[in-house]
Amino acid sequence: MSWKLTKKLKEASFVSAMGFSSSSSSKHKSGSHSTASSRKSSEEKSKSSFDSSRRSMCSDAYGNVNVQPGLLQVRITEARGLKLPPAFFSSKSASRGFDSTHDSANAWMFPYIVVEFDKSEVVVNALRTSSPENPCWDYQATFDVSRYSQLSVNIYQRPPPRSLSIIKGDAFLGGVKLSPSFITNKMTDEWVTLQGGKGELHVQVLYKPNQKTDLSIESFELLKVIGKGSFGKVMQVRKRDSNLIYALKTIRKDFILINGEVKHTLAERTVLAQVNNPFIVPLKFSFQSTSKLYLVLAFINGGELFHHLQRENTFDIYRAKFYTAELLVALECLHEFNIIYRDLKPENILLDYTGHIALCDFGLCKLNMTKTQRTNTFCGTPEYLAPELLEGDGSYTKVVDWWTLGVLLYEMIVGLPPFFDDNVNQMYKNIREAPLVFPDFLKDEKAKDLLRRLLERSPEKRLGSGGAAEIKNHPFFADIDWKKLVAKKLQPPFKPHVESESDTSNFDSQFTSEPALDSVVPDSHLSETLQQKFANWSYQRPSTIESSVEFSAPINLDSVNGRASP
């Protein structure tokens, strides 16, 4: 998604380049090789039905529990006994400010909370009538429940002015992770001990199931445009009943019919709806009109990894390792569901408010891929293509995702992909033949060894060919506690600067300056036969979604509008 939509798809072949009162880089997606007609039939024969019988450990750890759709009301009242950062008291003036005044100039003293459920985040500042060690929020948030997820609340403190302290960045004071009781109208009211800090937090949680209602574009307030693509746009929206901020992806039906992208579009919806993983952006709802498809996704506003990498050029080893580890868990989950991702790159990785990654843009995923099954659709982004796509018949397995993980790790540490060249054909040649070279500043031998083994040109010898555990067990990840990582109990090494859950400062201003409108599609009367291609689009619950996707060939424009072809 990278909020620029699935179809940044330029052709590029190898040959040519309730109980409470409310408060409130260019991408080249290639078709099959021009000589690949014999392979095309095998691709099209396979239905993209979803193998829901498989569940990865990483997905199970996050929770596969049937939950009736509804609303989760969460009230955070207060905390007590917080331990403030030592540097907070490094200045007499800071101490005096803490003791005697609560004006706006000293707002930094009061901790704020980030409340998160299923990747939807709410940021709340403490009341200034309280104290920093015993802050009060008395705030209620309402979350839409479409599937099981844990509830997390993290407490942070902003740094004081530079003249008062040496603190850099927001300080993490502790957090809690709760498994809500999804029993109708049963309130949970408790003090919870903070993890990663000292003190307790008072939390009240109440769940109420929803009456089934059909969503439409009128269910949302359109706020800002945050991305555009060939098939539509992505807007920041506010759901009117819950007041939550989401990303709404709009896709024109006629465009995807003409371009033969129905299969990819339905595959993306299927993956987002079925997979429940802490590092994959979740689908909240989907619905349609006569002319458009709509995906309602969690709004992840910490910015693309691409944005942060461009700004900083390189990351330190631990930061690169942390992101790679979370991506490894996400890819492992997809592989256990028999899905190849095929398009890992910084533009498709978002950072949430607290600094964890969220993998997005699933339009190039290939479903129903067993461990040894091969496919040969030539697609992806040139810098990240695995060599097996460029050799022989171009067939490949899930192992291509481990090559792209290696390319991404190299880029995060070094600043460019390992085989990059401005000339695409030369870059393809580099991927097939050029030696892997490390800059002099890269001294970490474990990192270099991991990169050599991930960027092994032979898929059979590549680390990960026997499963993700091979990569997890590499010495480079020796200091990663995988259970804590999956539970999001490891603090990210970097926290993006975001003012609130509605902040769009990390998105391109060329989009956010546009008016947020759901444009009318002229002459959009599709035939009933074509409308049937989207019959199962609307999102209900993960266990009830059907995902038979057989339609893939481009069709004539006249046929799209219900007229016979000449």
Coordinates of C-alpha atoms in Angstrom, one line a residue:
M1 CA 0.0 0.0 0.0
S2 CA 2.7 2.5 1.1
W3 CA -0.4 4.7 1.0
K4 CA 0.3 5.1 -2.7
L5 CA -1.9 2.2 -3.6
T6 CA -1.2 -1.2 -4.9
K7 CA -0.9 -0.1 -8.5
K8 CA 2.3 1.8 -8.7
L9 CA 2.4 -1.1 -11.2
K10 CA 4.5 -0.1 -14.1
E11 CA 5.3 -2.7 -16.7
A12 CA 8.9 -3.9 -16.7
S13 CA 10.1 -7.1 -18.2
F14 CA 13.5 -8.6 -18.0
V15 CA 14.0 -7.8 -21.7
S16 CA 12.8 -4.2 -21.6
A17 CA 13.4 -2.2 -18.5
M18 CA -22.0 2.5 25.5
G19 CA -21.6 2.1 29.4
F20 CA -19.8 5.4 29.6
S21 CA -20.5 8.9 28.4
S22 CA -18.5 9.5 25.3
S23 CA -15.5 11.9 25.1
S24 CA -13.8 12.5 22.7
S25 CA 11.3 4.7 -6.0
S26 CA 9.4 3.9 -8.9
K27 CA 8.0 0.4 -8.8
H28 CA 8.1 -1.9 -11.7
K29 CA 5.5 -4.7 -11.6
S30 CA 6.1 -6.9 -14.5
G31 CA 3.7 -9.2 -16.2
S32 CA 4.8 -12.6 -17.2
H33 CA 7.8 -12.7 -19.7
S34 CA 6.6 -12.3 -23.2
T35 CA 7.6 -15.9 -24.0
A36 CA 5.8 -17.2 -20.9
S37 CA 2.5 -18.2 -22.4
S38 CA 3.1 -21.9 -21.5
R39 CA 3.6 -20.9 -17.9
K40 CA 0.6 -18.6 -17.8
S41 CA -1.9 -21.3 -17.8
S42 CA -0.5 -22.9 -14.6
E43 CA -0.7 -19.5 -12.9
E44 CA -4.3 -19.0 -13.9
K45 CA -5.5 -22.5 -13.1
S46 CA -4.7 -22.0 -9.4
K47 CA -7.5 -20.4 -7.5
S48 CA -6.4 -17.9 -4.9
S49 CA -8.5 -19.5 -2.3
F50 CA -7.1 -19.1 1.2
D51 CA -5.7 -22.0 3.1
S52 CA -7.3 -21.0 6.5
S53 CA -6.4 -24.3 8.1
R54 CA -2.8 -23.2 8.5
R55 CA -1.9 -20.9 11.4
S56 CA 1.6 -19.8 12.1
M57 CA 3.0 -19.7 15.6
C58 CA 3.4 -15.9 15.3
S59 CA -0.2 -15.5 14.4
D60 CA -1.4 -17.9 17.1
A61 CA 0.7 -16.0 19.7
Y62 CA -1.2 -12.9 18.8
G63 CA -4.5 -14.6 19.2
N64 CA -6.9 -16.5 17.0
V65 CA -10.1 -16.2 18.9
N66 CA -13.6 -15.8 17.3
V67 CA -15.0 -12.5 18.5
Q68 CA -18.4 -11.1 17.5
P69 CA -18.0 -7.6 15.9
G70 CA -18.7 -4.8 18.3
L71 CA -17.3 -1.9 20.2
L72 CA -14.7 -1.9 22.9
Q73 CA -14.9 1.0 25.3
V74 CA -11.7 1.7 27.2
R75 CA -11.4 4.3 30.0
I76 CA -8.0 5.2 31.4
T77 CA -8.5 7.2 34.6
E78 CA -5.1 7.6 36.3
A79 CA -1.7 6.1 37.2
R80 CA 0.1 6.2 40.4
G81 CA 3.7 5.7 41.5
L82 CA 5.4 6.4 38.2
K83 CA 9.1 6.7 38.2
L84 CA 10.2 9.7 36.1
P85 CA 13.5 9.7 34.1
P86 CA 16.5 10.6 36.3
A87 CA 17.5 13.4 33.9
F88 CA 14.1 15.0 34.7
F89 CA 15.6 16.3 37.9
S90 CA 18.9 17.3 36.4
S91 CA 18.0 21.0 36.5
K92 CA 16.9 23.1 39.5
S93 CA 14.6 25.0 37.2
A94 CA 13.0 21.8 36.0
S95 CA 12.5 20.8 39.6
R96 CA 11.0 24.1 40.5
G97 CA 8.6 23.9 37.5
F98 CA 7.5 20.5 38.7
D99 CA 6.9 21.6 42.2
S100 CA 5.1 24.9 41.7
T101 CA 3.5 25.5 38.3
H102 CA 1.3 23.7 35.9
D103 CA 1.0 26.3 33.1
S104 CA 1.4 25.6 29.4
A105 CA 5.1 26.2 29.4
N106 CA 5.5 23.1 31.6
A107 CA 3.2 20.8 29.7
W108 CA 6.1 18.6 29.0
M109 CA 6.1 17.4 32.6
F110 CA 2.8 15.5 32.3
P111 CA 3.0 12.0 30.9
Y112 CA 0.8 11.1 27.9
I113 CA -0.5 7.7 27.0
V114 CA -0.8 5.8 23.7
V115 CA -3.8 3.4 23.8
E116 CA -3.7 0.8 21.0
F117 CA -6.1 -1.9 19.9
D118 CA -5.6 -3.9 16.7
K119 CA -3.2 -1.2 15.4
S120 CA -5.7 1.7 16.0
E121 CA -4.0 4.2 18.3
V122 CA -5.3 7.0 20.5
V123 CA -2.9 9.6 22.1
V124 CA -4.1 11.3 25.3
N125 CA -2.4 14.0 27.4
A126 CA -2.6 14.0 31.1
L127 CA -4.8 16.6 32.9
R128 CA -2.6 19.4 34.3
T129 CA -4.5 19.4 37.6
S130 CA -2.7 16.1 38.4
S131 CA 1.0 15.5 39.1
P132 CA 3.7 13.9 36.8
E133 CA 4.1 10.9 39.2
N134 CA 0.4 10.4 39.7
P135 CA -1.1 11.6 36.4
C136 CA -4.9 11.6 35.6
W137 CA -6.3 11.3 32.1
D138 CA -10.0 10.4 32.7
Y139 CA -10.3 9.6 29.0
Q140 CA -12.5 7.1 27.2
A141 CA -11.7 5.7 23.8
T142 CA -14.0 3.5 21.7
F143 CA -12.5 0.9 19.4
D144 CA -14.2 -1.1 16.6
V145 CA -13.8 -4.8 17.2
S146 CA -13.7 -7.0 14.1
R147 CA -11.4 -9.7 15.5
Y148 CA -9.5 -10.6 18.5
S149 CA -6.6 -8.4 19.5
Q150 CA -4.9 -7.4 22.7
L151 CA -5.2 -3.9 24.2
S152 CA -2.0 -2.1 25.1
V153 CA -1.4 1.2 26.9
N154 CA 2.0 2.8 27.0
I155 CA 3.0 5.8 29.0
Y156 CA 5.5 8.3 27.8
Q157 CA 7.0 11.6 28.9
R158 CA 8.1 14.3 26.5
P159 CA 11.6 15.8 27.0
P160 CA 11.9 19.2 28.8
P161 CA 13.3 22.2 27.0
R162 CA 16.9 21.7 26.1
S163 CA 18.0 24.3 28.6
L164 CA 16.5 22.2 31.4
S165 CA 17.6 18.7 30.6
I166 CA 19.8 16.4 28.6
I167 CA 16.9 14.0 27.8
K168 CA 16.5 13.3 24.1
G169 CA 13.3 11.9 22.8
D170 CA 10.2 10.8 24.6
A171 CA 10.9 8.7 27.7
F172 CA 9.0 5.4 28.1
L173 CA 7.7 5.1 31.6
G174 CA 6.0 1.7 31.3
G175 CA 3.1 0.0 29.8
V176 CA 0.4 -2.7 30.1
K177 CA -0.9 -5.3 27.6
L178 CA -4.3 -6.7 28.4
S179 CA -6.5 -9.5 26.9
P180 CA -10.0 -8.0 27.0
S181 CA -12.9 -10.1 28.0
F182 CA -15.3 -10.1 25.1
I183 CA -18.3 -11.0 27.2
T184 CA -21.2 -8.7 26.5
N185 CA -21.6 -5.8 28.9
K186 CA -19.1 -7.3 31.4
M187 CA -16.9 -4.4 32.7
T188 CA -13.4 -5.1 33.7
D189 CA -12.2 -2.5 36.3
E190 CA -8.7 -3.0 37.7
W191 CA -5.3 -1.5 38.6
V192 CA -2.6 -3.1 36.5
T193 CA 1.1 -3.2 37.3
L194 CA 3.2 -1.5 34.6
Q195 CA 5.8 -3.5 32.7
G196 CA 9.1 -1.8 31.8
G197 CA 8.6 0.8 34.5
K198 CA 7.3 1.4 38.0
G199 CA 3.7 2.1 39.1
E200 CA 0.2 1.1 38.3
L201 CA -2.5 2.1 35.8
H202 CA -6.2 2.2 36.4
V203 CA -8.1 0.7 33.4
Q204 CA -11.8 0.1 32.7
V205 CA -12.9 -2.0 29.7
L206 CA -16.4 -2.8 28.5
Y207 CA -17.4 -4.7 25.3
K208 CA -20.7 -4.5 23.5
P209 CA -21.5 -6.5 20.3
N210 CA -22.8 -4.6 17.3
Q211 CA -26.0 -5.0 15.5
K212 CA -25.1 -5.8 11.9
T213 CA -25.1 -2.7 9.8
D214 CA -23.9 -2.1 6.2
L215 CA -21.2 0.4 5.8
S216 CA -21.1 3.0 3.1
I217 CA -18.9 6.0 2.3
E218 CA -21.5 8.1 4.3
S219 CA -20.3 6.1 7.5
F220 CA -17.1 8.1 7.4
E221 CA -16.0 11.7 7.6
L222 CA -13.3 12.4 4.9
L223 CA -10.4 14.3 6.4
K224 CA -7.3 14.3 4.1
V225 CA -5.8 12.6 1.1
I226 CA -2.7 10.7 2.1
G227 CA -1.9 8.8 -1.1
K228 CA -2.9 8.3 -4.8
G229 CA -2.4 5.7 -7.4
S230 CA -3.6 4.5 -10.8
F231 CA -6.8 2.9 -9.4
G232 CA -7.8 5.4 -6.8
K233 CA -6.6 7.1 -3.6
V234 CA -6.1 6.6 0.1
M235 CA -7.8 9.1 2.5
Q236 CA -7.6 9.6 6.2
V237 CA -11.1 9.3 7.5
R238 CA -13.0 9.4 10.8
K239 CA -15.6 6.7 11.4
R240 CA -18.7 8.6 12.6
D241 CA -20.0 6.2 15.2
S242 CA -16.7 5.3 17.0
N243 CA -14.9 8.6 16.2
L244 CA -11.8 6.5 15.3
I245 CA -9.3 7.6 12.6
Y246 CA -8.7 5.1 9.7
A247 CA -7.1 4.9 6.3
L248 CA -9.7 4.4 3.6
K249 CA -8.4 3.0 0.3
T250 CA -10.7 3.5 -2.7
I251 CA -10.3 1.4 -5.8
R252 CA -12.2 2.0 -9.1
K253 CA -13.8 -1.2 -10.3
D254 CA -13.6 -0.3 -14.0
F255 CA -9.8 0.4 -13.8
I256 CA -9.0 -3.0 -12.2
L257 CA -11.3 -4.8 -14.6
I258 CA -9.6 -3.2 -17.6
N259 CA -6.1 -3.9 -16.3
G260 CA -6.8 -7.5 -15.2
E261 CA -6.1 -6.7 -11.6
V262 CA -9.2 -8.2 -10.0
K263 CA -7.3 -11.2 -8.8
H264 CA -4.5 -9.1 -7.2
T265 CA -7.1 -6.8 -5.6
L266 CA -9.2 -9.6 -4.1
A267 CA -6.0 -11.4 -2.9
E268 CA -5.0 -8.3 -1.0
R269 CA -8.4 -8.1 0.7
T270 CA -8.2 -11.8 1.6
V271 CA -4.7 -11.6 3.1
L272 CA -5.5 -8.5 5.1
A273 CA -8.7 -10.0 6.4
Q274 CA -7.4 -13.4 7.3
V275 CA -3.9 -12.8 8.8
N276 CA -3.8 -11.6 12.4
N277 CA -0.2 -10.6 13.2
P278 CA 1.2 -7.7 15.2
F279 CA 3.4 -6.5 12.3
I280 CA 0.9 -6.6 9.5
V281 CA -1.5 -3.7 9.0
P282 CA -5.0 -5.0 9.8
L283 CA -8.1 -4.7 7.6
K284 CA -11.0 -3.3 9.7
F285 CA -13.8 -3.3 7.2
S286 CA -14.4 -3.5 3.4
F287 CA -17.5 -2.5 1.4
Q288 CA -18.4 -1.4 -2.1
S289 CA -20.5 0.9 -4.2
T290 CA -21.6 0.2 -7.8
S291 CA -18.4 1.9 -9.1
K292 CA -15.8 1.4 -6.3
L293 CA -14.3 -0.9 -3.8
Y294 CA -13.3 0.3 -0.3
L295 CA -10.8 -1.0 2.2
V296 CA -10.8 0.5 5.7
L297 CA -7.4 -0.1 7.3
A298 CA -5.7 0.9 10.5
F299 CA -4.2 4.4 10.1
I300 CA -0.5 4.0 10.7
N301 CA 0.9 7.5 10.9
G302 CA 4.6 7.2 11.9
G303 CA 5.6 7.3 8.2
E304 CA 7.1 4.9 5.7
L305 CA 10.4 3.3 6.6
F306 CA 11.5 4.8 3.2
H307 CA 10.8 8.3 4.6
H308 CA 13.0 7.7 7.7
L309 CA 15.8 5.9 5.7
Q310 CA 15.9 8.8 3.2
R311 CA 16.2 11.3 6.0
E312 CA 18.9 9.5 8.0
N313 CA 20.6 7.6 5.1
T314 CA 21.5 4.6 7.3
F315 CA 20.4 3.1 10.6
D316 CA 22.6 1.7 13.3
I317 CA 23.0 -2.0 13.6
Y318 CA 20.5 -2.6 16.4
R319 CA 17.8 -0.5 14.8
A320 CA 18.2 -2.3 11.5
K321 CA 18.2 -5.6 13.4
F322 CA 15.0 -4.7 15.2
Y323 CA 13.1 -3.9 12.0
T324 CA 14.4 -7.0 10.3
A325 CA 13.3 -9.2 13.2
E326 CA 9.8 -7.8 13.2
L327 CA 9.6 -8.2 9.4
L328 CA 10.9 -11.7 9.7
V329 CA 8.0 -12.5 12.0
A330 CA 5.5 -11.0 9.6
L331 CA 7.0 -12.9 6.6
E332 CA 7.1 -16.1 8.6
C333 CA 3.4 -15.7 9.4
L334 CA 2.6 -15.2 5.7
H335 CA 4.6 -18.2 4.7
E336 CA 2.8 -20.4 7.2
F337 CA -0.4 -19.3 5.5
N338 CA 1.1 -20.4 2.2
I339 CA 1.6 -16.8 0.9
I340 CA 4.6 -15.3 -0.8
Y341 CA 4.8 -11.5 -0.2
R342 CA 7.1 -10.7 -3.2
D343 CA 7.4 -7.0 -2.8
L344 CA 9.3 -6.2 0.4
K345 CA 10.9 -2.7 0.3
P346 CA 11.0 0.4 2.5
E347 CA 7.9 2.0 0.8
N348 CA 5.8 -0.9 1.9
I349 CA 6.7 -0.8 5.6
L350 CA 5.1 1.7 7.9
L351 CA 6.1 2.8 11.5
D352 CA 3.3 3.1 14.0
Y353 CA 3.2 5.8 16.7
T354 CA 5.4 3.8 19.1
G355 CA 8.0 2.7 16.5
H356 CA 6.9 -0.8 15.6
I357 CA 6.7 -1.8 11.9
A358 CA 3.5 -2.5 10.0
L359 CA 3.8 -4.4 6.7
C360 CA 1.3 -3.1 4.1
D361 CA 0.5 -3.3 0.3
F362 CA -0.4 -6.9 -0.4
G363 CA -1.4 -6.5 -4.0
L364 CA 1.5 -8.7 -5.3
C365 CA 1.1 -11.5 -2.9
K366 CA 0.8 -15.0 -4.3
L367 CA -1.6 -17.3 -2.4
N368 CA -1.7 -21.1 -2.1
M369 CA 2.1 -21.6 -2.2
T370 CA 3.2 -24.7 -0.3
K371 CA 6.8 -25.1 0.8
T372 CA 8.0 -26.6 -2.5
Q373 CA 5.4 -25.2 -4.9
R374 CA 6.8 -22.9 -7.6
T375 CA 5.4 -19.9 -9.4
N376 CA 6.8 -17.8 -12.3
T377 CA 5.0 -14.5 -12.4
F378 CA 7.7 -11.9 -13.0
C379 CA 6.8 -9.1 -10.5
G380 CA 8.3 -7.0 -7.8
T381 CA 10.7 -4.0 -7.7
P382 CA 13.9 -4.2 -9.6
E383 CA 16.3 -3.4 -6.8
Y384 CA 14.9 -6.3 -4.7
L385 CA 14.3 -9.0 -7.3
A386 CA 15.9 -12.4 -6.4
P387 CA 18.3 -13.9 -9.0
E388 CA 16.0 -16.9 -9.6
L389 CA 13.4 -14.6 -11.2
L390 CA 16.1 -13.5 -13.7
E391 CA 17.4 -17.0 -14.6
G392 CA 16.1 -19.9 -16.8
D393 CA 12.3 -20.2 -16.6
G394 CA 12.0 -17.6 -13.8
S395 CA 10.3 -20.0 -11.4
Y396 CA 10.7 -19.5 -7.7
T397 CA 9.4 -20.4 -4.2
K398 CA 8.8 -18.7 -0.9
V399 CA 12.5 -18.4 -0.5
V400 CA 12.5 -15.2 -2.7
D401 CA 11.2 -13.3 0.4
W402 CA 14.4 -14.1 2.3
W403 CA 16.5 -12.6 -0.5
T404 CA 14.5 -9.4 -0.3
L405 CA 14.8 -9.4 3.5
G406 CA 18.6 -9.5 3.0
V407 CA 18.5 -6.7 0.4
L408 CA 16.5 -4.6 2.8
L409 CA 18.8 -5.3 5.8
Y410 CA 21.8 -4.3 3.6
E411 CA 20.1 -1.1 2.5
M412 CA 19.2 -0.1 6.1
I413 CA 22.8 -0.6 7.2
V414 CA 24.7 0.7 4.1
G415 CA 22.2 3.2 2.5
L416 CA 21.6 1.5 -0.9
P417 CA 20.5 -1.9 -2.1
P418 CA 23.6 -4.1 -2.7
F419 CA 23.3 -4.4 -6.4
F420 CA 21.8 -1.0 -7.3
D421 CA 22.4 0.7 -10.6
D422 CA 20.5 3.5 -12.4
N423 CA 20.3 1.3 -15.4
V424 CA 17.7 -1.5 -14.7
N425 CA 19.2 -4.0 -17.1
Q426 CA 22.7 -3.5 -15.5
M427 CA 21.1 -3.9 -12.1
Y428 CA 19.6 -7.2 -13.2
K429 CA 23.1 -8.3 -14.4
N430 CA 24.5 -7.2 -11.0
I431 CA 21.9 -9.3 -9.2
R432 CA 22.8 -12.3 -11.2
E433 CA 26.6 -11.9 -11.3
A434 CA 28.2 -9.1 -9.2
P435 CA 30.0 -10.0 -6.0
L436 CA 28.5 -8.8 -2.7
V437 CA 30.7 -6.0 -1.4
F438 CA 30.6 -4.4 2.1
P439 CA 31.8 -0.9 2.8
D440 CA 34.7 -0.4 5.2
F441 CA 32.5 1.1 7.9
L442 CA 30.5 -2.1 8.3
K443 CA 32.5 -4.0 11.0
D444 CA 29.9 -6.2 12.4
E445 CA 30.9 -9.7 11.3
K446 CA 27.6 -11.3 12.3
A447 CA 25.7 -8.9 10.2
K448 CA 28.0 -9.5 7.2
D449 CA 27.6 -13.3 7.6
L450 CA 23.8 -13.1 7.8
L451 CA 23.8 -10.9 4.6
R452 CA 26.0 -13.3 2.7
R453 CA 23.7 -16.2 3.6
L454 CA 20.5 -14.3 2.8
L455 CA 21.9 -13.0 -0.4
E456 CA 23.0 -16.5 -1.5
R457 CA 22.1 -16.8 -5.2
S458 CA 21.2 -20.5 -5.0
P459 CA 17.7 -20.7 -3.5
E460 CA 18.4 -24.2 -2.1
K461 CA 21.4 -23.0 -0.2
R462 CA 19.9 -19.7 0.9
L463 CA 19.4 -19.2 4.7
G464 CA 15.7 -19.7 5.3
S465 CA 15.2 -22.3 2.6
G466 CA 14.4 -24.7 5.5
G467 CA 12.1 -22.2 7.3
A468 CA 12.3 -18.9 9.2
A469 CA 13.7 -20.6 12.3
E470 CA 17.1 -20.9 10.4
I471 CA 17.2 -17.1 10.2
K472 CA 16.0 -16.6 13.8
N473 CA 18.8 -18.9 15.0
H474 CA 21.6 -16.9 13.3
P475 CA 24.0 -15.3 15.8
F476 CA 23.1 -11.9 14.5
F477 CA 19.8 -12.2 16.3
A478 CA 21.3 -13.7 19.5
D479 CA 20.1 -10.7 21.6
I480 CA 16.5 -10.8 20.3
D481 CA 14.0 -12.4 22.6
W482 CA 11.5 -13.7 20.0
K483 CA 8.6 -14.2 22.4
K484 CA 8.9 -10.7 23.7
L485 CA 9.3 -9.4 20.2
V486 CA 6.0 -11.0 19.0
A487 CA 4.3 -9.8 22.1
K488 CA 5.6 -6.3 21.4
K489 CA 7.3 -6.2 24.8
L490 CA 10.6 -5.0 23.3
Q491 CA 10.8 -1.2 23.1
P492 CA 11.6 0.1 19.6
P493 CA 14.9 1.9 19.2
F494 CA 13.2 4.8 17.5
K495 CA 9.9 6.5 18.1
P496 CA 8.5 8.7 15.2
H497 CA 7.5 12.3 16.0
V498 CA 3.7 12.3 15.9
E499 CA 1.6 14.9 17.7
S500 CA -1.7 12.9 17.7
E501 CA -3.5 9.9 16.1
S502 CA -4.7 12.3 13.4
D503 CA -1.3 13.8 12.6
T504 CA -0.4 13.5 8.9
S505 CA 2.9 15.3 9.0
N506 CA 4.7 12.1 7.9
F507 CA 2.8 12.0 4.6
D508 CA 3.6 13.8 1.4
S509 CA 2.2 17.3 1.4
Q510 CA 1.3 17.1 -2.3
F511 CA -1.4 14.7 -1.2
T512 CA -2.5 16.1 2.1
S513 CA -3.0 19.5 0.6
E514 CA -5.7 18.1 -1.8
P515 CA -9.4 18.2 -0.8
A516 CA -10.7 14.9 0.5
L517 CA -13.5 13.9 -1.8
D518 CA -15.0 10.7 -3.0
S519 CA -15.1 11.5 -6.7
V520 CA -18.0 10.4 -8.9
V521 CA -17.1 7.9 -11.5
P522 CA -18.8 8.9 -14.9
D523 CA -20.5 6.2 -16.9
S524 CA -19.9 3.6 -14.3
H525 CA -22.7 1.2 -15.0
L526 CA -21.0 -2.2 -14.9
S527 CA -23.0 -5.2 -16.0
E528 CA -24.4 -7.6 -13.4
T529 CA -22.0 -10.3 -14.6
L530 CA -19.0 -8.0 -13.9
Q531 CA -20.5 -6.9 -10.5
Q532 CA -20.6 -10.5 -9.5
K533 CA -16.8 -10.6 -9.6
F534 CA -16.9 -8.5 -6.4
A535 CA -19.8 -10.4 -4.7
N536 CA -17.7 -11.5 -1.7
W537 CA -15.9 -8.2 -1.3
S538 CA -17.6 -6.9 1.8
Y539 CA -15.8 -7.7 5.0
Q540 CA -17.8 -9.5 7.7
R541 CA -15.6 -11.7 9.9
P542 CA -12.3 -13.5 9.1
S543 CA -13.9 -16.9 9.4
T544 CA -16.7 -16.2 7.0
I545 CA -14.9 -14.5 4.1
E546 CA -14.9 -16.4 0.9
S547 CA -11.9 -15.9 -1.4
S548 CA -12.3 -17.8 -4.6
V549 CA -10.5 -15.5 -7.1
E550 CA -10.5 -16.8 -10.7
F551 CA -10.9 -13.6 -12.9
S552 CA -7.6 -12.3 -14.1
A553 CA -7.6 -11.4 -17.8
P554 CA -7.9 -7.8 -18.9
I555 CA -11.2 -7.0 -20.5
N556 CA -12.4 -4.7 -23.2
L557 CA -13.5 -1.2 -22.0
D558 CA -16.8 -1.5 -23.8
S559 CA -17.5 -4.7 -21.9
V560 CA -16.8 -2.9 -18.6
N561 CA -19.6 -0.6 -19.2
G562 CA -22.0 -3.4 -20.1
R563 CA -21.8 -2.9 -23.9
A564 CA -21.0 -5.7 -26.3
S565 CA -17.6 -5.5 -27.9
P566 CA -17.5 -4.7 -31.6

